Short mmCIF file of C-alpha atoms in Angstrom, two decimals:
data_model
loop_
_atom_site.label_atom_id
_atom_site.label_comp_id
_atom_site.label_asym_id
_atom_site.label_seq_id
_atom_site.Cartn_x
_atom_site.Cartn_y
_atom_site.Cartn_z
CA MET G 1 0.16 0.66 -0.02
CA SER G 2 0.80 3.59 -0.51
CA ASN G 3 1.67 6.11 2.56
CA ASN G 4 -2.00 7.89 0.52
CA VAL G 5 -3.81 5.05 2.88
CA VAL G 6 -7.22 5.98 5.01
CA LEU G 7 -8.43 3.64 7.32
CA VAL G 8 -12.17 4.19 7.47
CA THR G 9 -13.64 2.12 10.96
CA GLY G 10 -17.22 0.92 10.28
CA GLY G 11 -16.61 1.16 6.05
CA ALA G 12 -18.80 -2.15 6.11
CA GLY G 13 -21.60 -0.46 7.41
CA TYR G 14 -23.97 2.25 5.72
CA VAL G 15 -22.11 5.52 5.06
CA GLY G 16 -18.56 4.23 5.71
CA SER G 17 -19.03 2.20 2.34
CA HIS G 18 -19.55 4.82 0.57
CA ALA G 19 -17.01 7.10 1.93
CA VAL G 20 -14.44 3.58 1.08
CA ILE G 21 -15.83 4.28 -2.31
CA SER G 22 -15.25 7.80 -2.60
CA LEU G 23 -11.92 7.77 -1.20
CA ILE G 24 -10.97 4.96 -3.74
CA SER G 25 -12.04 7.36 -6.87
CA ASN G 26 -10.15 10.15 -5.80
CA GLY G 27 -6.85 7.84 -5.76
CA PHE G 28 -6.59 6.45 -1.69
CA ASP G 29 -6.24 2.74 -0.96
CA VAL G 30 -7.94 2.04 2.28
CA VAL G 31 -7.78 -0.30 5.00
CA ILE G 32 -11.63 -0.99 6.45
CA PHE G 33 -11.51 -1.85 10.36
CA ASP G 34 -14.77 -3.08 11.59
CA SER G 35 -16.09 -6.03 14.06
CA LEU G 36 -19.23 -6.67 11.62
CA GLU G 37 -21.59 -7.18 13.72
CA LEU G 38 -23.68 -4.59 12.07
CA GLY G 39 -21.64 -4.23 8.89
CA HIS G 40 -21.25 -7.01 5.85
CA ILE G 41 -18.78 -8.71 4.54
CA GLU G 42 -20.99 -8.99 1.83
CA ILE G 43 -20.53 -4.90 1.02
CA VAL G 44 -16.58 -5.55 1.76
CA ASN G 45 -16.35 -7.42 -0.93
CA SER G 46 -18.39 -5.37 -3.37
CA LEU G 47 -15.66 -2.72 -2.19
CA LYS G 48 -12.78 -4.82 -3.09
CA SER G 49 -13.95 -5.67 -6.41
CA ILE G 50 -14.30 -2.02 -6.60
CA SER G 51 -11.18 -0.49 -5.73
CA GLY G 52 -9.67 -3.77 -8.46
CA LEU G 53 -11.29 -2.11 -11.16
CA SER G 54 -9.76 1.40 -9.84
CA GLY G 55 -6.34 0.06 -9.31
CA LYS G 56 -6.70 1.22 -5.23
CA VAL G 57 -6.38 -0.76 -2.49
CA VAL G 58 -9.10 -1.56 0.04
CA ASP G 59 -7.60 -3.93 2.59
CA PHE G 60 -10.01 -5.49 5.34
CA VAL G 61 -9.54 -5.63 9.61
CA ARG G 62 -12.19 -7.45 10.95
CA GLY G 63 -11.65 -6.30 14.49
CA ASP G 64 -13.37 -4.01 17.74
CA LEU G 65 -12.15 -1.12 18.89
CA LEU G 66 -13.17 -1.85 21.98
CA ASN G 67 -9.84 -4.15 21.88
CA LEU G 68 -6.82 -1.43 22.40
CA SER G 69 -4.31 -3.70 21.01
CA GLU G 70 -6.48 -5.05 17.88
CA ILE G 71 -6.85 -0.88 16.49
CA GLU G 72 -3.46 0.03 18.13
CA SER G 73 -2.55 -3.73 15.76
CA VAL G 74 -3.94 -2.40 11.97
CA ILE G 75 -2.35 1.59 13.34
CA LYS G 76 1.01 -0.14 12.98
CA THR G 77 0.95 -2.52 10.20
CA TYR G 78 -0.72 0.37 7.52
CA LYS G 79 0.80 3.39 9.50
CA PRO G 80 -2.47 5.46 7.96
CA CYS G 81 -2.11 9.22 7.29
CA ALA G 82 -5.26 9.67 8.64
CA VAL G 83 -8.87 7.73 9.90
CA MET G 84 -12.52 8.77 9.09
CA HIS G 85 -14.15 7.15 12.04
CA PHE G 86 -18.09 5.59 11.09
CA ALA G 87 -18.32 2.96 13.54
CA ALA G 88 -20.86 3.81 16.30
CA TYR G 89 -23.82 2.11 17.87
CA SER G 90 -26.74 5.00 16.25
CA GLN G 91 -30.57 3.35 17.27
CA VAL G 92 -31.97 6.33 19.33
CA ALA G 93 -35.16 4.50 21.12
CA GLU G 94 -31.76 1.56 21.60
CA SER G 95 -29.93 4.15 23.50
CA MET G 96 -32.48 5.92 25.46
CA ALA G 97 -33.41 2.28 26.74
CA ASN G 98 -30.33 0.91 26.74
CA PRO G 99 -27.29 4.44 27.42
CA GLN G 100 -24.52 1.69 28.95
CA LYS G 101 -24.47 0.55 25.73
CA TYR G 102 -24.22 2.97 24.08
CA TYR G 103 -21.60 4.61 25.95
CA ILE G 104 -19.15 1.98 26.26
CA ASN G 105 -19.39 1.34 22.05
CA ASN G 106 -19.50 4.91 21.33
CA VAL G 107 -17.33 6.86 23.47
CA GLY G 108 -15.14 3.97 25.23
CA GLY G 109 -14.71 2.79 21.35
CA THR G 110 -13.37 6.48 19.69
CA LEU G 111 -11.12 6.87 23.05
CA ASN G 112 -9.35 3.46 22.48
CA LEU G 113 -8.97 4.41 18.02
CA LEU G 114 -7.53 8.18 19.99
CA LYS G 115 -4.85 6.47 22.53
CA ALA G 116 -4.00 4.40 19.34
CA MET G 117 -3.59 7.24 16.90
CA MET G 118 -1.47 9.00 18.62
CA ASN G 119 0.59 6.39 20.15
CA ASN G 120 1.51 5.90 16.15
CA ASN G 121 1.58 10.08 15.43
CA VAL G 122 -1.66 9.81 12.93
CA MET G 123 -3.33 13.05 14.25
CA LYS G 124 -5.68 13.96 11.51
CA ILE G 125 -9.56 12.20 11.61
CA VAL G 126 -12.45 13.28 10.54
CA PHE G 127 -15.77 12.59 12.64
CA SER G 128 -18.78 10.62 11.76
CA SER G 129 -21.38 13.28 13.64
CA THR G 130 -24.38 13.68 13.27
CA ALA G 131 -28.27 16.64 14.24
CA ALA G 132 -29.08 14.87 16.98
CA THR G 133 -26.34 17.20 18.98
CA TYR G 134 -28.23 20.23 18.25
CA GLY G 135 -31.84 18.67 19.97
CA GLU G 136 -35.26 20.43 19.59
CA PRO G 137 -34.58 23.07 16.55
CA VAL G 138 -34.31 26.20 18.97
CA TYR G 139 -34.59 28.43 15.51
CA VAL G 140 -34.03 26.49 11.69
CA PRO G 141 -32.35 26.08 9.50
CA ILE G 142 -29.67 24.89 12.17
CA ASP G 143 -26.13 26.11 11.64
CA GLU G 144 -23.66 25.20 13.15
CA LYS G 145 -23.57 28.53 16.23
CA HIS G 146 -27.06 27.08 17.28
CA PRO G 147 -27.33 25.22 20.71
CA GLN G 148 -26.34 21.29 21.08
CA GLN G 149 -28.72 20.61 23.98
CA PRO G 150 -29.24 17.01 22.28
CA ILE G 151 -31.97 15.26 23.91
CA ASN G 152 -30.74 10.98 23.18
CA THR G 153 -28.21 9.29 24.99
CA TYR G 154 -26.99 8.82 21.06
CA GLY G 155 -26.63 12.46 20.01
CA LYS G 156 -25.09 13.19 24.14
CA THR G 157 -22.49 9.92 22.47
CA LYS G 158 -21.82 11.80 19.72
CA LEU G 159 -21.30 15.21 21.65
CA MET G 160 -18.87 13.99 24.39
CA ILE G 161 -17.26 12.71 21.46
CA GLU G 162 -16.64 16.28 18.87
CA ASN G 163 -15.51 17.57 23.44
CA ILE G 164 -13.48 15.45 23.48
CA MET G 165 -11.64 16.32 20.17
CA ASP G 166 -11.64 19.62 21.53
CA ASP G 167 -9.52 18.54 24.92
CA TYR G 168 -6.99 16.56 22.57
CA ASP G 169 -6.88 19.42 19.55
CA SER G 170 -5.82 21.89 22.85
CA ALA G 171 -3.56 19.00 24.85
CA TYR G 172 -1.11 17.12 21.96
CA GLY G 173 -2.74 18.71 18.88
CA LEU G 174 -4.91 15.87 17.53
CA LYS G 175 -7.10 17.52 14.55
CA SER G 176 -11.10 16.82 13.86
CA VAL G 177 -13.79 17.28 11.55
CA ARG G 178 -16.99 15.95 12.71
CA LEU G 179 -19.37 15.73 10.13
CA ARG G 180 -22.85 16.25 11.45
CA TYR G 181 -25.01 14.85 9.27
CA PHE G 182 -29.04 15.54 9.02
CA ASN G 183 -31.40 12.48 6.93
CA VAL G 184 -29.59 10.50 5.37
CA ALA G 185 -30.95 8.60 2.05
CA GLY G 186 -29.80 6.98 -0.68
CA ALA G 187 -27.45 4.13 -1.88
CA ASP G 188 -24.14 3.99 -4.25
CA SER G 189 -25.83 4.90 -7.92
CA ASN G 190 -24.58 2.02 -9.45
CA ALA G 191 -26.22 -0.18 -6.45
CA ARG G 192 -23.11 -1.82 -5.45
CA VAL G 193 -23.42 -0.79 -1.45
CA GLY G 194 -26.58 1.28 0.82
CA GLU G 195 -28.54 0.67 3.22
CA TRP G 196 -28.61 -2.49 4.85
CA HIS G 197 -29.66 -2.78 8.82
CA GLU G 198 -31.44 -4.68 10.67
CA PRO G 199 -34.15 -3.64 12.05
CA GLU G 200 -34.27 -0.90 9.70
CA THR G 201 -35.16 2.62 11.27
CA HIS G 202 -34.95 4.90 8.20
CA LEU G 203 -38.29 6.58 7.19
CA ILE G 204 -37.27 5.83 3.07
CA PRO G 205 -36.27 2.29 2.74
CA ASN G 206 -39.28 1.62 5.52
CA VAL G 207 -41.78 2.80 2.51
CA LEU G 208 -39.99 0.70 0.27
CA LYS G 209 -40.12 -2.22 2.03
CA SER G 210 -43.72 -2.02 1.88
CA VAL G 211 -43.35 -3.05 -1.63
CA PHE G 212 -42.52 -5.50 -1.54
CA GLU G 213 -43.70 -7.37 1.87
CA LYS G 214 -46.89 -8.41 1.81
CA GLY G 215 -48.53 -7.02 5.03
CA ASN G 216 -45.81 -4.83 5.90
CA THR G 217 -48.03 -1.36 6.16
CA PHE G 218 -45.69 2.02 5.84
CA LYS G 219 -46.91 3.81 9.07
CA MET G 220 -46.96 7.72 9.35
CA PHE G 221 -46.27 9.24 12.77
CA GLY G 222 -48.78 12.54 13.19
CA THR G 223 -50.07 14.11 10.34
CA ASP G 224 -51.72 17.42 12.62
CA TYR G 225 -48.00 19.33 12.86
CA GLU G 226 -47.62 22.53 11.35
CA THR G 227 -45.57 22.07 8.29
CA LYS G 228 -46.38 22.47 5.18
CA ASP G 229 -48.52 19.33 5.43
CA GLY G 230 -49.35 17.98 8.55
CA THR G 231 -46.00 15.52 8.28
CA CYS G 232 -42.75 16.14 10.53
CA VAL G 233 -40.11 17.91 7.71
CA ARG G 234 -36.76 16.52 6.84
CA ASP G 235 -33.74 17.56 5.83
CA TYR G 236 -32.73 13.98 3.66
CA ILE G 237 -28.93 14.01 2.20
CA ASN G 238 -27.91 11.97 0.18
CA VAL G 239 -25.32 9.57 0.60
CA GLU G 240 -23.22 10.21 -1.61
CA ASP G 241 -23.05 14.05 -1.53
CA LEU G 242 -22.13 12.79 1.57
CA ALA G 243 -19.01 10.34 0.81
CA GLN G 244 -17.88 13.49 -0.97
CA ALA G 245 -17.89 15.54 1.82
CA HIS G 246 -15.84 13.42 3.82
CA VAL G 247 -13.24 13.21 0.97
CA LEU G 248 -13.63 17.40 0.96
CA ALA G 249 -13.08 17.34 4.78
CA LEU G 250 -10.06 14.92 4.87
CA ASN G 251 -8.57 16.68 2.63
CA TYR G 252 -8.85 20.20 3.88
CA LEU G 253 -6.90 18.50 6.44
CA LEU G 254 -3.81 16.88 4.61
CA ASN G 255 -3.55 20.64 3.79
CA GLY G 256 -3.17 22.27 7.40
CA GLY G 257 -6.52 23.11 7.64
CA GLU G 258 -7.44 23.11 11.90
CA THR G 259 -10.00 21.98 13.98
CA ASN G 260 -13.85 22.24 12.58
CA TYR G 261 -16.98 20.82 12.88
CA PHE G 262 -20.22 21.25 9.08
CA ASN G 263 -23.05 20.29 9.10
CA LEU G 264 -24.46 18.73 5.77
CA GLY G 265 -27.81 19.16 4.92
CA THR G 266 -29.54 20.51 1.23
CA THR G 267 -30.71 23.09 2.72
CA SER G 268 -34.10 22.77 1.43
CA GLY G 269 -36.53 20.00 4.05
CA SER G 270 -39.15 17.18 2.73
CA SER G 271 -41.70 16.04 4.33
CA VAL G 272 -43.23 12.89 5.23
CA LYS G 273 -46.10 12.89 2.86
CA GLU G 274 -43.67 14.13 0.09
CA VAL G 275 -40.93 11.88 0.23
CA PHE G 276 -43.71 9.03 0.33
CA SER G 277 -45.20 10.21 -2.75
CA THR G 278 -41.51 10.64 -4.22
CA CYS G 279 -41.66 7.31 -2.84
CA GLU G 280 -44.51 5.94 -4.86
CA LYS G 281 -44.17 7.88 -8.12
CA ILE G 282 -40.92 5.95 -8.30
CA THR G 283 -41.85 2.83 -7.45
CA GLY G 284 -45.19 3.03 -9.37
CA GLN G 285 -47.21 1.26 -6.95
CA ASP G 286 -49.87 1.85 -4.47
CA ILE G 287 -48.18 2.05 -0.82
CA PRO G 288 -49.83 0.49 2.02
CA VAL G 289 -49.65 3.60 5.06
CA GLN G 290 -50.85 3.52 8.49
CA VAL G 291 -51.54 6.62 9.67
CA LEU G 292 -50.95 6.64 13.15
CA GLY G 293 -50.43 9.46 16.20
CA ARG G 294 -47.13 11.97 16.33
CA ARG G 295 -43.73 10.13 18.29
CA ALA G 296 -42.89 11.34 21.52
CA GLY G 297 -39.80 13.28 20.56
CA ASP G 298 -39.98 14.47 16.49
CA PRO G 299 -38.99 17.67 15.53
CA ALA G 300 -42.14 19.66 12.96
CA VAL G 301 -39.08 20.47 11.23
CA LEU G 302 -35.68 19.86 11.51
CA ILE G 303 -33.51 22.08 7.78
CA ALA G 304 -30.31 22.23 8.02
CA ASP G 305 -28.23 25.51 7.44
CA ASN G 306 -25.27 23.88 5.18
CA SER G 307 -23.18 27.29 3.94
CA LYS G 308 -20.20 26.31 6.04
CA ALA G 309 -18.95 23.83 4.66
CA GLY G 310 -19.70 25.45 0.76
CA GLU G 311 -17.32 28.24 2.22
CA VAL G 312 -15.35 26.27 3.56
CA LEU G 313 -15.14 22.54 2.22
CA GLY G 314 -16.51 23.64 -1.63
CA TRP G 315 -19.29 21.19 -0.77
CA LYS G 316 -22.36 21.21 -2.51
CA PRO G 317 -25.12 18.16 -2.82
CA VAL G 318 -26.20 18.09 -6.56
CA LYS G 319 -28.11 15.01 -5.87
CA SER G 320 -32.69 15.37 -5.99
CA LEU G 321 -34.86 13.48 -3.19
CA ASP G 322 -35.95 11.07 -7.08
CA ASP G 323 -31.78 11.05 -7.73
CA SER G 324 -32.21 9.19 -3.14
CA VAL G 325 -35.17 7.36 -3.68
CA ASN G 326 -34.21 5.79 -6.53
CA SER G 327 -30.63 4.41 -6.02
CA ALA G 328 -32.22 3.39 -3.00
CA TYR G 329 -34.94 1.99 -4.28
CA ASN G 330 -32.26 0.13 -6.37
CA TRP G 331 -30.29 -1.44 -4.03
CA GLU G 332 -33.80 -2.66 -2.18
CA LYS G 333 -34.26 -4.71 -5.59
CA ILE G 334 -30.40 -6.48 -5.19
CA LEU G 335 -31.80 -6.84 -0.99
CA GLN G 336 -34.90 -8.10 -2.23
CA SER G 337 -34.13 -10.44 -4.82
CA ASN G 338 -31.23 -11.55 -2.44
CA LYS G 339 -32.88 -12.78 0.60
CA VAL G 340 -35.52 -14.62 -1.28
CA ALA G 341 -32.51 -16.26 -2.66
CA LEU G 342 -31.53 -17.00 0.16
CA SER G 343 -34.41 -18.73 1.71
CA GLU G 344 -34.72 -21.33 -1.37
CA ARG G 345 -31.74 -23.04 -0.66
#
């Protein structure tokens, strides 16, 4: 491998796998470090195939960030120029029911990663953070000056890691970029990787699953919000646009950029009803829906102000909601056909 190696933790997962594609298409070699608890070896194999065609290298090491010696060994072996850190638990409801699991894994795992990095003089990291660090919006669109007051344990773990990274910069000079995602959507345009969660909690794949799975009715929570059509409005950012932002953030750090943080969203919101009707349009299907009352803790509107990422990183999202739904649908077809093939074995 070259000295242009990036270590990607959680690279067998949803956003991490798309970031790997973006890295290899921008000339980096990659080593993925993933426990495969939530990631998939099929995704790793797909990424290796893509890298083979591009002339870049993707290596995979199975390991757990809670085991310091495992992550230390990978960093010693590969000597990466920087790290992209995606490995985390991210289910909001589970984080509230079992906070210990989230603090140990998300915060403890990151502390081990940072220790291994510093022990080996790897001093640059791009961190997968979240708009959940902001909590209930005080104003929209949400910019980076918005107060960070997370209302769930998942968001609290991500904010804690951001604070740790500030302290590590002040004390040790470890430089980080924290990317705060809004609602990630879509899949690779060539359907090579995509969203694959068990259970699935995100809106678009859940709507699409209702097309394939008989008796799986999509549940729409809350139609009485003070929004354009009564349903919640969210900022759906395409996963390929998101992956490109990670490469821009990496290059910013490699070119001497200081520790920083950026919102990643589109600046425009789509309501649940708009997403639902886009899914019906793309699939050409009438999708069964059950309208229920509001869920606790769902703000009416969450939209990003992404101007800072544009000004500092030169990032501009280009994909539309239609693009995201179309790519997610193509990926869901592959997941469903694989499920059928497995059931027939």
